[in-house]
Every structure is written in C-alpha cells, then in structure tokens.
C-alpha cells in the first residue's frame, strides 16, 4: 500500500505544490465548502493513481487544492464507503495520501441520524468520541511505515481542536452540539431496536462513515477533528421514516453553517 499512497501523493504534488496544512473530507451533501477554496486546482479522483471512486449520488468525487482562510488545504468532495464494497483500508486511502502530502490535521464530516433528545435536524455535532461497528482499516498485514500495529484510540478526536471548534462556532454564532458518533456498515438504515440499542450503549448519533478515516489518521499520528450533521432523527424522538434524498436535502441545508465553522477553525488554528 505504501507505494500506491506515495504514487498518488506524487501525482497531486505535481498538480499543486502547496504545503498543505489541513485535509478536509466532505460527506453526503456537504461538499459546498470546497467551492470556497480560492486559487483552486480541482482534480478528479478518477485521474489520481489508485484513488478510490465514489459511486453514491451526492458524492462528487473531486479533490480541491487551494487556500481556505488563507491556509493551504486539500478538500475532498465525496468519499467512498464500506457499503459500496470497499474495504475500510481502501476507504482510509485518501487519509494516507494526506499524510504523505505532509498534512498534520484531518477535518472530516458526515451526515448522521440523531439519537439524542437535544438534537434537531440541521444541528451540527462536534464528534467527541466514536463507537465503531466497521472492520478496522488496520486489519491485515502491518506496514510500520504508517505507524504502530496497535495504536491507541484514547482521545482520538483532538481535545485542542475540539476547543477551537467550540470557540469558532460561538464566534460565527452557530450552536454546536457535542456527542458520540456510532458508525455502522449500512447501507440500510437502522431498525427501531438497533436505534434504541445504540442510544443505550452511549451513542448520540449514527452514521456510516468517518471512523475508518479517524483510525487510520490516529495510527499516523494526525490530529483529527470531526463534525456530524444531523440529517434525521430517531423516530422515538419524533423523526420520520427516512430516505437518502431527505438526508441529502438536510445536509445541503446545513452545509453553509458547517462551512462557516470549519473556515473559522482553520483561521483560529493558524493564529494559535
Ligand atoms: N443512520 C445511519 N446513517 C445515516 C443516517 C441514519 O439515520 N442518517 C444519515 N446517515
């Protein structure tokens, strides 16, 4: 895998030689932040060697390199998922490429179902921790090039970046919820019994992504910040039976608030 990652990174460097500081992954319906990147170079995933291709409507499959809040970033519009048939190691491939590009900070986002009574559709949840039901992206032969065989996931979501996110949200005047993200294989949504079980074990939201990226990033000692957009609610909290279209619409509606927070985090981080 090391050679494949390095080849992909080399290709990207050939298109944009910036010293990137952040890698940003924009999930379902959340891609609009990438349109705010300036002096941008856009690269289709299909042209990047070995890069996995998204096949889900709402996931656009483009990398955008440039400046956000004056800071060099790489933003991914769309990701691949385990439920598409990819291994989680393939799902995490772009994060390995970020690291090979010299990026120290990962900001990842997704659309989720809310399990907490204090959430409503459109809320943004700062991910404080996760409960992962997907296979580990570290499964299989170990390459020490990427880090430890048994990395710790204590404080996987960086406490300092979480503080900055809270400061950023209050500065731009957007309420920020906090909670634990459960990640499930999908692609079906959960049964009512599963939603209840997830709540009981301590999850505040449920989605189908982010955790493989976080695990790979932590193995490589990158700092991780994650935001989940609540696109639907557990029916026991008054939510309705859901569809992918409803999830996409709710995500698109919240995307501009999320973009404001992320831009402010990057700006505060630069000044810190
Ligand atoms: N469950 C799992 N994944 C999701 C959901 C959900 O309710 N909403 C958006 N992604």
XYZ file of C-alpha atoms and ligand atoms in Angstrom:
282
model
C 0.000 0.000 0.000
C 2.889 2.393 0.794
C 3.954 2.597 -2.864
C 0.366 3.260 -4.001
C -0.053 6.052 -1.448
C 3.249 7.661 -2.416
C 2.374 7.497 -6.124
C -0.977 9.197 -5.511
C 0.699 11.896 -3.378
C 3.370 12.450 -6.019
C 0.690 12.951 -8.684
C -1.138 15.518 -6.513
C 2.093 17.384 -5.745
C 2.680 17.613 -9.485
C -0.676 19.395 -9.845
C -0.450 21.604 -6.718
C 2.873 22.101 -4.938
C 1.416 23.845 -1.823
C 2.487 22.897 1.730
C -0.978 21.765 2.801
C -1.898 22.062 6.477
C -5.381 20.539 6.537
C -7.044 17.645 4.794
C -10.821 18.036 4.764
C -13.320 15.314 3.864
C -16.805 16.486 2.924
C -19.560 13.893 3.226
C -23.015 13.481 1.672
C -24.440 16.839 0.582
C -21.688 18.717 2.442
C -19.356 19.466 -0.488
C -20.097 23.187 -0.839
C -17.175 24.229 1.400
C -14.848 23.134 -1.414
C -16.374 25.859 -3.621
C -14.973 28.452 -1.208
C -11.397 27.286 -1.680
C -9.501 30.012 -3.561
C -6.717 29.769 -6.160
C -8.004 26.264 -6.515
C -6.824 23.332 -8.520
C -9.524 20.688 -8.971
C -8.510 17.097 -9.585
C -10.991 14.313 -10.400
C -10.475 11.223 -8.240
C -10.553 9.225 -11.483
C -7.294 10.863 -12.589
C -5.395 10.246 -9.314
C -3.497 6.941 -9.364
C -5.086 4.296 -7.084
C -7.630 6.738 -5.596
C -10.975 5.032 -4.769
C -14.013 6.282 -6.719
C -17.320 7.181 -5.067
C -20.487 5.670 -6.583
C -23.123 7.315 -4.365
C -25.401 10.134 -5.576
C -24.435 13.330 -3.705
C -20.767 12.314 -3.522
C -18.980 14.170 -6.248
C -15.538 12.610 -6.456
C -13.293 15.662 -6.723
C -10.231 16.847 -4.841
C -9.878 20.608 -4.460
C -6.454 22.034 -3.559
C -6.003 25.700 -2.637
C -6.466 28.163 0.212
C -9.201 28.334 2.829
C -8.976 31.203 5.341
C -5.560 31.883 3.759
C -4.283 28.402 4.680
C -3.303 25.708 2.130
C -5.796 22.841 2.259
C -6.876 19.772 0.332
C -10.637 19.225 0.379
C -12.297 16.035 -0.801
C -15.791 16.395 -2.233
C -17.167 12.950 -1.543
C -15.719 9.768 -0.082
C -16.092 6.069 -0.657
C -17.879 3.862 1.862
C -17.595 0.341 3.179
C -21.152 -0.354 1.956
C -20.092 0.273 -1.655
C -17.981 -2.861 -1.425
C -14.687 -1.217 -0.486
C -12.508 -2.463 2.351
C -12.134 0.067 5.153
C -8.400 0.168 4.316
C -9.442 1.486 0.865
C -11.896 3.905 2.483
C -8.970 5.289 4.509
C -6.610 5.521 1.490
C -7.188 9.286 0.968
C -6.173 9.962 4.586
C -2.928 8.073 3.998
C -2.371 10.274 0.947
C -2.985 13.376 3.103
C -0.260 12.217 5.470
C 2.118 11.556 2.564
C 1.463 15.154 1.446
C 2.738 16.311 4.846
C -0.700 17.138 6.273
C -0.937 17.066 10.083
C -4.621 17.890 10.615
C -7.675 15.999 9.388
C -11.147 17.549 9.432
C -13.786 15.029 8.491
C -17.568 15.400 8.176
C -20.623 13.250 7.606
C -24.407 13.100 7.650
C -25.884 11.209 10.607
C -29.098 10.256 12.306
C -29.640 11.920 15.695
C -30.212 9.702 18.737
C -30.238 12.408 21.423
C -33.363 14.247 22.523
C -31.448 17.511 22.467
C -30.816 17.334 18.697
C -32.897 18.602 15.817
C -32.465 18.211 12.061
C -29.817 20.627 10.790
C -27.799 20.640 14.016
C -24.039 20.203 13.794
C -22.462 17.777 16.281
C -18.812 18.009 17.235
C -17.659 14.390 17.475
C -16.109 13.811 20.910
C -15.582 10.075 20.536
C -16.825 7.137 18.485
C -18.174 3.594 18.701
C -17.113 1.727 15.588
C -19.028 -1.223 14.082
C -16.977 -1.389 10.875
C -13.878 -3.579 10.411
C -10.654 -1.802 11.306
C -8.826 -0.176 8.367
C -5.650 -1.524 10.019
C -6.742 -5.159 9.530
C -4.272 -7.270 7.559
C -0.511 -7.139 7.128
C 1.122 -4.340 9.101
C 3.440 -1.800 7.487
C 5.408 0.130 10.152
C 5.729 2.950 7.602
C 2.212 4.016 8.660
C 2.724 3.727 12.415
C 2.016 1.256 15.167
C 0.369 -2.158 14.821
C -1.839 -1.431 17.888
C -2.372 2.334 18.038
C -4.285 3.867 20.946
C -7.636 5.481 20.204
C -7.878 7.315 23.536
C -8.780 10.941 22.778
C -8.917 10.057 19.083
C -10.648 13.382 18.406
C -8.107 16.016 19.366
C -9.124 17.918 22.536
C -7.323 21.099 21.451
C -9.062 21.100 18.055
C -12.395 20.460 19.817
C -11.801 23.571 21.952
C -11.027 25.566 18.820
C -14.217 24.251 17.180
C -16.298 25.432 20.127
C -14.632 28.854 20.016
C -15.112 29.037 16.248
C -18.809 28.119 16.446
C -19.523 30.719 19.094
C -17.572 33.330 17.127
C -19.676 32.740 13.992
C -22.846 32.432 16.087
C -23.782 28.849 15.205
C -24.838 26.492 18.015
C -22.576 23.451 18.197
C -23.828 20.229 19.773
C -21.439 17.570 21.046
C -21.619 13.820 21.238
C -20.503 10.300 20.452
C -20.758 9.000 16.879
C -21.604 5.349 16.206
C -20.583 4.116 12.774
C -22.451 1.182 11.225
C -21.881 -0.733 7.968
C -25.163 0.230 6.197
C -26.310 0.809 3.508
C -29.699 0.168 5.119
C -30.779 2.487 7.891
C -31.243 1.010 11.378
C -34.186 -0.865 12.845
C -36.004 0.760 15.749
C -34.460 -1.830 18.086
C -30.974 -1.018 16.784
C -31.528 2.709 17.316
C -32.611 2.021 20.894
C -29.573 -0.235 21.453
C -27.203 2.410 20.078
C -28.675 5.012 22.435
C -28.301 2.658 25.402
C -24.626 1.992 24.703
C -23.866 5.702 24.623
C -24.149 6.878 21.025
C -25.664 10.296 20.298
C -25.660 9.915 16.523
C -25.325 7.150 13.934
C -23.716 7.277 10.516
C -21.897 5.071 8.018
C -18.508 6.770 7.756
C -15.730 8.777 9.456
C -14.429 6.068 11.819
C -12.115 4.317 9.284
C -10.564 7.708 8.463
C -10.097 8.577 12.130
C -8.483 5.222 12.941
C -6.000 5.440 10.056
C -5.245 9.089 10.871
C -4.540 8.264 14.517
C -2.249 5.414 13.521
C -0.274 8.031 11.541
C -0.435 10.472 14.499
C -2.505 13.040 12.634
C -4.827 15.281 14.664
C -8.493 14.614 13.980
C -11.494 16.914 14.141
C -14.908 15.615 13.052
C -18.322 17.184 12.572
C -21.557 15.281 12.021
C -24.609 16.987 10.571
C -27.905 15.700 11.973
C -29.985 14.953 8.880
C -32.739 12.888 10.519
C -33.943 11.877 13.960
C -34.670 8.579 15.632
C -38.472 8.095 15.301
C -38.726 7.713 19.078
C -37.636 11.381 19.182
C -40.267 12.391 16.638
C -38.267 11.621 13.479
C -39.936 10.299 10.343
C -39.106 7.238 8.251
C -36.120 8.361 6.236
C -34.740 8.268 2.708
C -31.368 9.078 1.159
C -32.943 12.093 -0.601
C -34.180 13.518 2.708
C -30.696 13.014 4.196
C -29.073 14.839 1.245
C -31.501 17.751 1.437
C -30.967 18.229 5.189
C -27.197 18.048 4.713
C -27.246 20.629 1.905
C -29.281 22.975 4.110
C -26.727 22.709 6.944
C -23.624 22.818 4.718
C -23.195 26.597 4.809
C -23.226 26.653 8.636
C -20.701 23.841 8.696
C -18.516 25.707 6.192
C -18.522 28.810 8.398
C -17.382 26.828 11.433
C -14.633 24.964 9.568
C -13.252 28.156 7.991
C -13.150 29.790 11.428
C -11.433 26.754 12.999
C -8.727 26.905 10.329
C -8.286 30.607 10.883
C -8.100 30.297 14.722
C -5.710 27.333 14.421
C -3.401 29.392 12.228
C -3.327 32.143 14.832
C -2.870 29.799 17.816
N -28.362 6.155 10.089
C -27.195 5.862 9.517
N -26.589 6.672 8.689
C -27.153 7.849 8.430
C -28.364 8.210 8.998
C -29.005 7.319 9.877
O -30.076 7.599 10.417
N -28.660 9.450 8.533
C -27.653 9.817 7.724
N -26.732 8.839 7.654
